[in-house]
Coordinates of C-alpha atoms in Angstrom, one line a residue:
M698 CA -3.5 -1.8 12.2
K699 CA -4.4 0.8 11.1
H700 CA -8.9 1.4 12.4
C701 CA -11.7 4.3 11.2
L702 CA -14.1 3.2 13.5
I703 CA -16.2 2.1 10.2
L704 CA -18.9 0.3 11.2
L705 CA -21.0 -1.3 9.7
L706 CA -25.4 -1.1 10.0
L707 CA -24.7 -4.5 11.5
T708 CA -23.4 -3.1 14.3
S709 CA -26.8 -2.1 15.3
Q710 CA -27.2 -5.1 16.7
L711 CA -25.7 -3.6 20.2
V712 CA -27.3 -2.1 22.6
F713 CA -26.0 0.5 25.1
A714 CA -28.7 1.1 27.5
G715 CA -26.0 0.4 31.3
T716 CA -23.0 1.7 32.3
I717 CA -20.0 3.8 30.0
Y718 CA -16.8 2.3 32.1
Y719 CA -13.0 3.7 30.7
V720 CA -9.7 1.5 31.5
D721 CA -6.3 3.4 31.6
N722 CA -3.5 1.3 32.4
T723 CA -1.1 5.1 33.1
V724 CA -2.6 6.4 36.0
N725 CA -1.4 5.8 39.4
H726 CA -4.4 4.1 41.1
S727 CA -7.4 2.1 39.8
G728 CA -10.7 3.5 40.2
N729 CA -14.5 3.6 40.2
G730 CA -14.5 3.4 36.3
T731 CA -15.2 6.7 35.2
F732 CA -13.4 8.5 32.1
D733 CA -11.7 11.2 35.1
Q734 CA -11.2 7.5 37.1
P735 CA -11.1 5.1 34.8
F736 CA -9.5 2.4 35.7
T737 CA -6.3 0.8 34.8
S738 CA -6.2 -3.2 34.1
V739 CA -8.5 -4.6 31.8
A740 CA -8.9 -7.2 34.0
G741 CA -10.3 -5.5 36.6
A742 CA -12.9 -4.1 34.2
F743 CA -14.0 -7.2 33.1
N744 CA -15.1 -8.3 37.2
Q745 CA -17.5 -4.8 37.0
L746 CA -19.8 -5.5 33.6
Q747 CA -22.9 -6.7 33.0
A748 CA -26.0 -6.9 30.9
G749 CA -25.9 -3.9 28.5
D750 CA -23.0 -2.4 29.8
T751 CA -19.8 -1.3 27.6
L752 CA -15.8 -0.4 28.3
F753 CA -14.0 1.8 26.7
I754 CA -9.9 1.1 26.9
R755 CA -7.7 4.5 26.3
G756 CA -5.1 3.8 24.1
N757 CA -2.3 6.1 22.0
S758 CA -4.4 8.2 19.4
T759 CA -1.4 7.7 17.2
A760 CA 0.5 4.3 15.6
P761 CA 2.1 2.6 18.4
A762 CA -1.3 1.8 19.7
R763 CA -1.0 1.5 23.6
V764 CA 0.1 -2.1 25.4
Y765 CA -2.3 -3.4 28.4
S766 CA -0.4 -6.9 29.0
E767 CA -3.0 -9.2 30.0
E768 CA -4.6 -12.4 31.7
L769 CA -8.3 -12.3 30.2
S770 CA -10.5 -15.0 30.9
L771 CA -14.5 -14.4 31.0
G772 CA -15.0 -18.2 32.9
S773 CA -18.5 -19.9 33.4
S774 CA -18.5 -17.6 36.3
A775 CA -18.5 -14.3 34.0
A776 CA -21.2 -11.8 32.9
S777 CA -23.1 -13.2 30.5
G778 CA -24.6 -10.0 28.3
T779 CA -28.0 -10.6 26.4
E780 CA -29.6 -10.5 22.9
G781 CA -31.0 -6.7 24.1
Q782 CA -28.0 -5.6 26.0
P783 CA -24.8 -7.5 25.3
I784 CA -21.7 -6.3 26.8
V785 CA -19.2 -4.2 24.1
V786 CA -15.5 -3.9 25.0
A787 CA -14.0 -1.5 22.5
S788 CA -11.3 0.8 21.9
Y789 CA -11.9 4.4 22.6
P790 CA -12.5 6.3 19.8
G791 CA -9.7 7.2 17.6
E792 CA -7.4 5.3 19.8
L793 CA -5.1 2.3 19.0
V794 CA -4.5 -1.2 21.6
K795 CA -2.6 -3.6 21.7
I796 CA -4.1 -6.4 23.9
V797 CA -0.9 -8.7 24.2
L798 CA -2.1 -12.2 26.5
K799 CA 0.1 -14.2 29.0
K800 CA -2.1 -17.3 27.8
S801 CA -5.7 -18.7 26.1
F802 CA -8.2 -15.1 25.8
S803 CA -11.2 -18.0 27.0
I804 CA -14.3 -17.3 26.6
Y805 CA -16.8 -19.2 27.3
A806 CA -19.5 -15.6 28.1
A807 CA -22.1 -14.8 26.7
Y808 CA -22.5 -11.7 24.3
W809 CA -19.9 -10.3 24.1
V810 CA -18.8 -8.3 21.5
F811 CA -15.4 -6.8 21.3
E812 CA -13.9 -4.2 18.7
N813 CA -10.7 -2.1 16.8
L814 CA -9.1 -3.8 19.6
I815 CA -5.4 -5.5 18.5
F816 CA -5.1 -9.0 20.0
D817 CA -1.3 -10.6 20.6
M818 CA -0.3 -13.6 21.4
D819 CA 3.4 -12.5 21.7
G820 CA 4.6 -15.5 19.8
K821 CA 3.4 -18.2 22.8
T822 CA 1.9 -21.6 22.4
Y823 CA -1.3 -21.2 22.9
D824 CA -4.0 -20.7 21.3
L825 CA -5.5 -17.2 21.1
I826 CA -8.7 -17.0 21.3
K827 CA -11.0 -20.6 23.3
L828 CA -14.7 -19.8 22.0
K829 CA -17.5 -22.4 23.9
G830 CA -19.9 -18.8 24.6
D831 CA -22.5 -18.4 22.7
H832 CA -23.9 -15.3 20.2
D833 CA -19.7 -13.5 21.1
T834 CA -19.2 -10.9 17.9
F835 CA -15.4 -9.8 17.1
R836 CA -15.4 -6.8 15.5
H837 CA -12.5 -5.2 13.3
C838 CA -10.5 -6.8 15.4
E839 CA -6.7 -7.3 14.6
F840 CA -5.7 -11.4 15.9
T841 CA -2.1 -12.2 15.4
N842 CA 1.3 -13.3 16.9
G843 CA 0.5 -17.4 18.1
Q844 CA 1.9 -20.7 17.7
R845 CA -1.7 -22.6 17.8
D846 CA -4.5 -21.1 15.8
G847 CA -5.6 -18.0 16.3
F848 CA -10.0 -19.0 17.3
D849 CA -10.1 -22.6 18.6
I850 CA -14.6 -22.2 18.6
N851 CA -15.5 -24.9 19.9
G852 CA -19.6 -25.8 20.9
A853 CA -20.1 -22.0 20.1
S854 CA -22.9 -20.6 18.0
N855 CA -24.3 -17.4 16.6
T856 CA -20.5 -16.5 16.7
L857 CA -20.1 -13.7 14.8
I858 CA -16.6 -12.9 13.4
E859 CA -16.4 -10.4 11.0
N860 CA -13.8 -7.0 9.0
C861 CA -11.2 -8.5 11.7
T862 CA -7.3 -9.5 10.2
I863 CA -6.4 -12.7 11.2
H864 CA -2.8 -13.5 10.5
N865 CA 1.2 -15.4 11.9
F866 CA 0.4 -18.5 13.8
V867 CA 2.8 -20.6 12.1
R868 CA 4.9 -23.0 14.7
S869 CA 8.2 -25.8 14.7
D870 CA 7.0 -29.0 15.1
Q871 CA 4.9 -31.2 13.0
Y872 CA 2.1 -29.5 13.8
D873 CA -0.7 -26.8 12.6
A874 CA -1.9 -23.8 13.9
H875 CA -5.0 -22.9 11.9
G876 CA -6.8 -18.9 11.7
I877 CA -10.2 -20.7 12.6
I878 CA -11.0 -24.0 13.5
L879 CA -14.3 -24.8 14.5
N880 CA -15.7 -27.5 16.0
G881 CA -19.6 -27.6 16.4
G882 CA -22.2 -25.4 16.4
V883 CA -24.7 -23.6 15.0
D884 CA -24.5 -20.9 12.0
N885 CA -21.6 -18.9 13.1
V886 CA -20.5 -16.5 10.8
I887 CA -17.3 -15.7 9.3
R888 CA -17.6 -12.7 7.2
N889 CA -15.4 -9.8 5.5
N890 CA -12.6 -11.4 7.4
T891 CA -8.6 -11.1 6.5
I892 CA -6.8 -14.5 7.2
Y893 CA -3.2 -15.3 6.0
D894 CA 0.5 -16.8 6.7
C895 CA -1.3 -19.4 9.5
K896 CA 0.9 -22.9 9.3
G897 CA -2.3 -24.8 8.8
D898 CA -5.5 -24.2 7.2
C899 CA -7.4 -19.8 6.6
I900 CA -10.0 -21.7 8.5
Q901 CA -10.4 -25.2 9.3
L902 CA -14.5 -26.3 10.6
Y903 CA -13.4 -30.1 12.4
K904 CA -15.0 -33.5 12.6
E905 CA -15.4 -34.0 15.9
D906 CA -18.7 -32.7 15.8
Q907 CA -21.0 -30.8 13.3
N908 CA -20.7 -27.6 12.2
Y909 CA -24.7 -26.2 11.2
G910 CA -25.5 -23.6 8.9
T911 CA -21.5 -21.9 9.3
L912 CA -21.5 -18.7 6.6
I913 CA -18.0 -18.4 5.3
E914 CA -18.2 -15.1 3.4
G915 CA -16.0 -12.3 2.0
N916 CA -12.9 -12.9 3.2
D917 CA -9.5 -12.9 1.4
L918 CA -7.7 -15.8 1.9
Y919 CA -3.5 -16.6 1.2
T920 CA -0.6 -17.1 2.5
T921 CA 2.9 -16.1 1.5
L922 CA 4.3 -19.1 3.3
G923 CA 4.9 -20.9 1.1
S924 CA 4.5 -25.1 1.8
N925 CA 4.2 -24.1 5.1
S926 CA 1.0 -24.0 5.6
E927 CA -1.7 -26.2 3.3
N928 CA -5.6 -24.4 2.2
A929 CA -7.6 -21.8 2.4
I930 CA -10.7 -23.7 3.7
D931 CA -10.8 -27.4 5.6
V932 CA -13.9 -28.8 6.3
K933 CA -14.0 -32.4 7.7
A934 CA -17.7 -32.4 8.3
A935 CA -20.7 -29.7 8.3
R936 CA -24.4 -29.3 7.3
N937 CA -26.0 -27.1 5.2
L938 CA -22.6 -24.5 5.0
T939 CA -22.0 -21.4 2.6
I940 CA -19.2 -20.1 1.1
R941 CA -19.3 -17.4 -1.2
N942 CA -17.9 -14.2 -2.6
N943 CA -13.9 -15.1 -1.1
K944 CA -11.1 -14.5 -2.8
M945 CA -8.5 -17.6 -2.2
H946 CA -5.2 -17.9 -2.9
G947 CA -0.4 -18.5 -3.1
F948 CA -1.1 -22.5 -1.6
H949 CA 1.6 -25.0 -2.2
R950 CA 2.3 -28.7 -2.0
A951 CA 3.4 -29.3 1.5
E952 CA 4.7 -32.7 3.4
D953 CA 0.7 -33.2 4.6
S954 CA -1.2 -30.9 1.9
D955 CA -1.5 -30.7 -1.4
G956 CA -2.0 -27.2 -1.8
V957 CA -5.2 -27.5 -2.9
A958 CA -7.0 -23.8 -1.8
L959 CA -10.5 -25.2 -1.6
K960 CA -11.3 -29.0 0.0
I961 CA -14.2 -29.8 1.2
N962 CA -14.3 -34.0 2.6
K963 CA -15.5 -37.2 4.3
D964 CA -19.5 -35.8 6.3
T965 CA -20.4 -32.6 4.6
D966 CA -24.1 -32.5 3.4
N967 CA -25.7 -29.6 1.2
T968 CA -23.6 -26.9 0.4
L969 CA -23.0 -24.0 -1.2
V970 CA -20.1 -23.0 -2.9
Y971 CA -20.5 -19.5 -4.2
G972 CA -18.7 -16.7 -5.8
N973 CA -15.0 -17.2 -5.4
D974 CA -11.8 -15.4 -6.9
I975 CA -9.6 -19.4 -7.0
F976 CA -6.5 -18.5 -8.2
E977 CA -3.0 -19.2 -7.8
S978 CA -2.6 -22.6 -6.0
N979 CA -1.6 -26.4 -6.6
G980 CA -5.3 -26.7 -7.4
G981 CA -9.4 -25.5 -7.3
I982 CA -11.1 -27.1 -5.4
R983 CA -10.9 -30.6 -3.8
V984 CA -13.7 -32.8 -3.2
S985 CA -13.8 -36.0 -1.2
G986 CA -13.8 -38.9 1.5
G987 CA -16.3 -41.6 0.5
D988 CA -19.3 -39.2 2.0
V989 CA -19.6 -35.9 0.3
D990 CA -23.4 -35.1 0.4
S991 CA -25.2 -32.1 -1.3
I992 CA -22.9 -29.9 -2.9
R993 CA -23.0 -27.1 -5.4
I994 CA -20.3 -25.0 -6.8
E995 CA -21.7 -22.4 -8.6
R996 CA -20.2 -19.0 -10.6
N997 CA -16.6 -19.6 -9.3
V998 CA -13.8 -18.8 -11.3
I999 CA -10.8 -20.6 -10.6
H1000 CA -7.7 -19.6 -12.3
D1001 CA -3.8 -18.7 -12.7
L1002 CA -2.8 -22.1 -11.5
H1003 CA 0.8 -23.2 -11.0
V1004 CA 2.6 -26.6 -10.6
D1005 CA 4.7 -27.2 -8.2
E1006 CA 7.2 -30.2 -8.2
G1007 CA 7.2 -29.7 -12.7
D1008 CA 3.8 -32.8 -12.6
S1009 CA 2.0 -31.3 -14.5
S1010 CA -0.3 -34.6 -14.1
K1011 CA -1.3 -34.1 -10.9
Y1012 CA -0.8 -30.8 -9.6
G1013 CA -2.8 -27.6 -11.0
Y1014 CA -5.7 -29.1 -11.0
G1015 CA -8.9 -27.9 -11.5
I1016 CA -11.4 -29.7 -10.0
Q1017 CA -10.5 -33.3 -8.0
M1018 CA -13.7 -35.4 -7.5
D1019 CA -13.9 -38.4 -5.4
G1020 CA -16.6 -40.0 -3.6
V1021 CA -19.1 -37.7 -4.2
N1022 CA -22.8 -38.1 -4.0
A1023 CA -24.9 -35.4 -6.3
I1024 CA -22.8 -32.5 -7.5
Q1025 CA -23.7 -29.1 -9.5
L1026 CA -21.1 -27.8 -11.6
I1027 CA -22.8 -24.0 -12.4
N1028 CA -21.6 -21.3 -13.9
N1029 CA -18.8 -21.6 -13.3
T1030 CA -15.6 -19.7 -15.2
F1031 CA -11.8 -22.3 -15.7
A1032 CA -9.4 -20.6 -16.7
N1033 CA -5.8 -21.2 -17.3
I1034 CA -5.2 -24.7 -15.1
P1035 CA -1.9 -26.0 -16.0
G1036 CA -2.7 -29.4 -14.1
P1037 CA -5.9 -32.1 -15.5
L1038 CA -8.7 -30.0 -16.4
F1039 CA -10.7 -32.7 -13.8
W1040 CA -9.1 -35.5 -11.7
I1041 CA -12.2 -37.6 -11.8
A1042 CA -10.9 -40.2 -9.0
S1043 CA -12.1 -43.9 -8.9
R1044 CA -15.1 -42.7 -6.7
G1045 CA -15.6 -40.4 -9.5
A1046 CA -19.3 -38.6 -8.5
D1047 CA -22.7 -40.6 -8.9
G1048 CA -25.4 -38.3 -9.8
F1049 CA -23.3 -35.3 -11.7
T1050 CA -24.5 -31.8 -13.3
M1051 CA -22.5 -29.5 -15.2
E1052 CA -24.4 -27.0 -16.6
N1053 CA -22.9 -23.3 -18.5
N1054 CA -19.9 -23.7 -17.7
L1055 CA -16.7 -22.2 -19.5
F1056 CA -13.3 -24.3 -19.8
F1057 CA -10.6 -21.8 -20.9
H1058 CA -7.2 -23.3 -22.0
A1059 CA -6.9 -26.1 -19.7
N1060 CA -4.8 -29.3 -19.5
K1061 CA -6.1 -33.1 -20.0
F1062 CA -8.4 -35.2 -17.5
K1063 CA -6.7 -37.2 -14.6
G1064 CA -9.2 -40.6 -14.2
S1065 CA -12.1 -41.6 -16.2
T1066 CA -15.2 -40.3 -16.8
S1067 CA -16.7 -42.6 -16.5
D1068 CA -16.3 -42.6 -12.8
L1069 CA -19.4 -40.1 -13.6
K1070 CA -21.8 -41.9 -12.7
D1071 CA -26.2 -41.4 -12.1
V1072 CA -25.0 -38.4 -14.7
V1073 CA -28.4 -35.5 -14.7
L1074 CA -27.0 -33.3 -17.2
I1075 CA -23.4 -32.7 -18.7
D1076 CA -24.5 -29.3 -22.0
Y1077 CA -24.4 -26.3 -23.1
N1078 CA -20.7 -25.1 -22.3
G1079 CA -17.9 -23.4 -23.6
W1080 CA -14.3 -25.1 -24.3
F1081 CA -11.4 -23.6 -25.6
Q1082 CA -8.5 -24.9 -25.2
C1083 CA -8.6 -27.2 -23.2
A1084 CA -6.2 -31.3 -23.7
E1085 CA -9.9 -31.9 -23.7
T1086 CA -13.3 -31.3 -23.0
I1087 CA -17.0 -33.3 -22.4
N1088 CA -18.8 -32.6 -25.3
G1089 CA -23.0 -31.4 -24.8
Q1090 CA -25.3 -31.2 -27.7
H1091 CA -25.2 -27.5 -27.1
D1092 CA -21.8 -26.9 -26.2
V1093 CA -19.8 -24.0 -27.4
T1094 CA -16.8 -24.0 -28.8
G1095 CA -13.0 -22.3 -30.5
D1096 CA -9.8 -21.1 -29.3
D1097 CA -11.0 -17.5 -28.0
P1098 CA -14.1 -17.0 -25.6
K1099 CA -12.6 -13.5 -25.6
F1100 CA -12.9 -12.1 -21.9
V1101 CA -12.1 -8.9 -20.8
D1102 CA -8.2 -9.2 -19.9
P1103 CA -7.3 -12.6 -18.7
A1104 CA -3.9 -11.6 -18.5
A1105 CA -5.3 -9.5 -15.1
Y1106 CA -7.0 -12.7 -14.3
D1107 CA -10.3 -9.4 -15.2
Y1108 CA -12.5 -13.3 -16.6
H1109 CA -15.5 -10.3 -17.6
L1110 CA -16.5 -11.4 -21.1
K1111 CA -16.4 -8.6 -23.9
E1112 CA -19.5 -7.2 -26.1
N1113 CA -18.1 -10.0 -29.1
S1114 CA -18.1 -12.9 -26.7
P1115 CA -19.1 -16.4 -27.9
A1116 CA -20.1 -17.3 -24.4
I1117 CA -23.0 -14.7 -24.3
D1118 CA -26.7 -16.1 -24.4
Q1119 CA -24.8 -19.6 -24.7
G1120 CA -26.2 -20.6 -22.0
D1121 CA -29.5 -23.8 -21.5
P1122 CA -32.7 -22.0 -21.9
S1123 CA -33.8 -23.9 -19.3
F1124 CA -32.4 -21.0 -17.0
G1125 CA -35.3 -18.3 -17.9
T1126 CA -34.9 -14.9 -19.0
D1127 CA -34.5 -13.0 -16.9
F1128 CA -31.1 -11.5 -17.6
P1129 CA -29.3 -9.0 -19.2
G1130 CA -29.9 -11.0 -23.7
E1131 CA -32.8 -13.1 -22.3
R1132 CA -30.7 -15.8 -21.6
I1133 CA -28.0 -17.4 -19.6
D1134 CA -24.7 -16.9 -20.6
L1135 CA -21.4 -19.4 -20.4
G1136 CA -19.0 -18.8 -17.6
A1137 CA -19.4 -16.9 -14.3
F1138 CA -19.6 -13.5 -15.5
E1139 CA -22.8 -12.3 -16.6
F1140 CA -22.2 -9.7 -19.5
K1141 CA -23.8 -6.4 -18.9
Q1142 CA -24.0 -4.2 -21.9
A1143 CA -21.9 -0.8 -20.9
T1144 CA -23.7 2.3 -19.9
G1145 CA -21.5 5.1 -20.4
F1146 CA -20.1 4.3 -16.6
N1147 CA -17.6 2.4 -15.3
T1148 CA -19.0 -0.1 -13.0
N1149 CA -16.6 -3.2 -13.2
H1150 CA -14.1 -0.8 -11.0
P1151 CA -15.1 2.5 -9.1
S1152 CA -13.4 4.1 -7.4
V1153 CA -13.9 4.2 -3.5
P1154 CA -12.6 6.8 -1.4
N1155 CA -11.4 6.3 1.9
Q1156 CA -14.2 5.7 4.2
S1157 CA -11.9 7.1 6.8
D1158 CA -12.7 10.2 4.3
L1159 CA -15.7 9.8 3.7
L1160 CA -17.5 10.6 7.1
R1161 CA -16.0 12.6 9.7
A1162 CA -17.4 13.2 13.3
Y1163 CA -15.9 16.3 15.9
P1164 CA -15.8 16.0 18.0
N1165 CA -16.2 12.4 19.2
P1166 CA -17.0 11.7 21.8
F1167 CA -19.1 14.6 21.7
N1168 CA -21.3 16.1 24.7
P1169 CA -24.3 18.3 23.4
Q1170 CA -23.1 18.4 20.3
T1171 CA -20.6 17.4 17.3
T1172 CA -20.4 18.2 13.5
L1173 CA -20.4 15.5 10.3
E1174 CA -18.3 16.7 7.8
F1175 CA -17.9 15.3 4.3
K1176 CA -17.2 16.0 0.5
L1177 CA -19.2 15.5 -2.9
D1178 CA -17.2 15.9 -6.3
K1179 CA -20.3 15.6 -8.3
P1180 CA -23.7 15.5 -8.2
S1181 CA -25.7 13.0 -5.7
N1182 CA -28.1 12.2 -3.8
V1183 CA -27.3 12.1 -0.4
R1184 CA -29.0 10.9 3.0
L1185 CA -27.5 11.5 5.8
E1186 CA -28.5 9.3 10.1
I1187 CA -28.5 8.5 13.3
F1188 CA -29.2 5.6 14.6
D1189 CA -29.1 3.7 17.7
V1190 CA -27.4 0.7 19.3
L1191 CA -30.4 -0.8 18.2
G1192 CA -31.1 -0.1 14.7
Q1193 CA -33.7 2.3 15.4
K1194 CA -33.1 5.4 13.3
I1195 CA -33.6 8.9 15.9
D1196 CA -32.9 11.3 12.8
T1197 CA -32.6 12.0 9.1
L1198 CA -30.8 15.0 8.9
L1199 CA -30.1 15.4 5.2
N1200 CA -32.3 13.3 2.0
R1201 CA -32.0 15.3 -1.4
L1202 CA -30.1 15.5 -4.4
Q1203 CA -26.9 17.5 -2.8
V1204 CA -24.5 20.2 -5.3
P1205 CA -20.7 19.6 -5.4
G1206 CA -19.4 21.0 -2.1
H1207 CA -17.6 20.3 1.7
Y1208 CA -20.2 19.5 4.0
R1209 CA -20.9 19.9 7.4
V1210 CA -24.0 19.1 9.8
H1211 CA -24.1 20.1 12.7
W1212 CA -26.4 17.3 15.4
Q1213 CA -27.4 18.7 19.2
A1214 CA -28.3 15.2 21.2
G1215 CA -28.4 17.0 24.2
H1216 CA -32.0 15.8 24.7
L1217 CA -30.9 12.1 24.3
P1218 CA -29.2 9.9 27.0
A1219 CA -25.5 9.4 26.7
G1220 CA -24.4 5.9 24.7
I1221 CA -22.8 4.9 21.4
Y1222 CA -24.9 6.1 18.2
F1223 CA -24.3 5.9 14.4
A1224 CA -24.1 8.6 11.7
R1225 CA -24.6 6.5 8.2
L1226 CA -24.5 8.2 5.2
Q1227 CA -25.2 7.0 1.8
V1228 CA -24.3 8.4 -1.7
N1229 CA -25.5 7.0 -4.1
R1230 CA -25.3 3.5 -4.1
K1231 CA -22.3 4.4 -1.3
T1232 CA -23.0 3.7 1.7
C1233 CA -20.6 4.8 5.2
V1234 CA -21.6 4.4 8.7
R1235 CA -19.3 5.7 11.5
S1236 CA -19.5 5.4 15.6
I1237 CA -19.9 8.4 17.4
V1238 CA -20.0 8.9 21.4
L1239 CA -22.7 11.1 22.9
L1240 CA -20.6 11.5 26.3
K1241 CA -22.6 13.0 30.2

């Protein structure tokens, strides 16, 4: 896996106030951890680290990654970092490191940060990461190749798993192997990861202990294993849960799973499902279990589902409701639903609201709308080529909602769409047409600029730094293809701005900006380049 050491500014939560240590398993004898006399094992280096320290693991500058075969553990007696001084473990800048674990990596310590590392379970029958410590961060890492779970997070709080790749957790027996399983804890965040090919769920929130305040956002969750996976997200117990802006796709019916992408059930209260893209699965969203209270499903696109085993009477459904209290369907787009658009089971829904949704090319319902009880409002929806509808006084109907390109899964509205400005006027006037549209996407008049699919440069090319590490000067290099507003700034690991190197309109060209840091202490700094609306952050290391 290629890493370019592009870090989000969230990395500014880190603090460098201690010592920089090094590990290099190619040297003959273990030293004191300096650059010239590095440790030879990661486990040995762990014993030396204290709050504020940073450990750089030397690797290969080109693929394949250098392999460290290690037995790692951070038990209850291990040192912890602090909020202002975490302990950082990372690959040396520009180098590739793979840690092949001999057994589970158990972490009880708090405020540790792991960055730009590959963790490989080597096909063994262990959970890869067993996490009980609080305030631990995993960023820009890869976790792979196990026969149990990638992450088993049991009671840990304030965990951040961000910009990681988690994949290939499979087993040959009847039991599951999940990408991430959460069991209890508060304010855990799973953000901007790619999680795929797990025998169970990509992410599961388990039911033994309640999960409070979990945020799952910006992830790409899928499988290529066919019926050997279960769900993208399976929620069994949660409070104040947010699931937003994720992609979920590729799930099929299995012996113990109906292949629905998003499953919310059991003891789950106060959930927001917002802005997700759900497609190519045997079902879209399932809300069931009899004890699900207060769920808002808004601005999602559920589309292009498939029917396993040829049974469109119960597979390929848009949403299933079975025992949910206070559910709101607001501004969603359901398109190309080959199974039941709604599967309303016997326990149905109590307190049902459905507004501003857009339904296209959908099959008839399974179950009876009489099981939608205590209806708050069903109105201002659009029905196009639907085998069955629930009529409202202000609905829009027809054959063609005029999507931009449904064959390419683009369900934005064309400028002549009948769904524009047809939503409930009580939502206010803060919309381009001063009235909300139907469906997940609000139509915006073309401005002459291509804003739907902007060309994003390779971030490793957007900002270069050399030498890196450096002492005392480094050069920051970038290229502009057109006149742009440019801001180039330096931050320390506390997120405090150290220097502003550029802040003006620049003409097209190739730029090299020198930064002199001789007056600053050694440590990790961050160069942040903003070019118009694009932002790139690169870590740079000052050695002394």
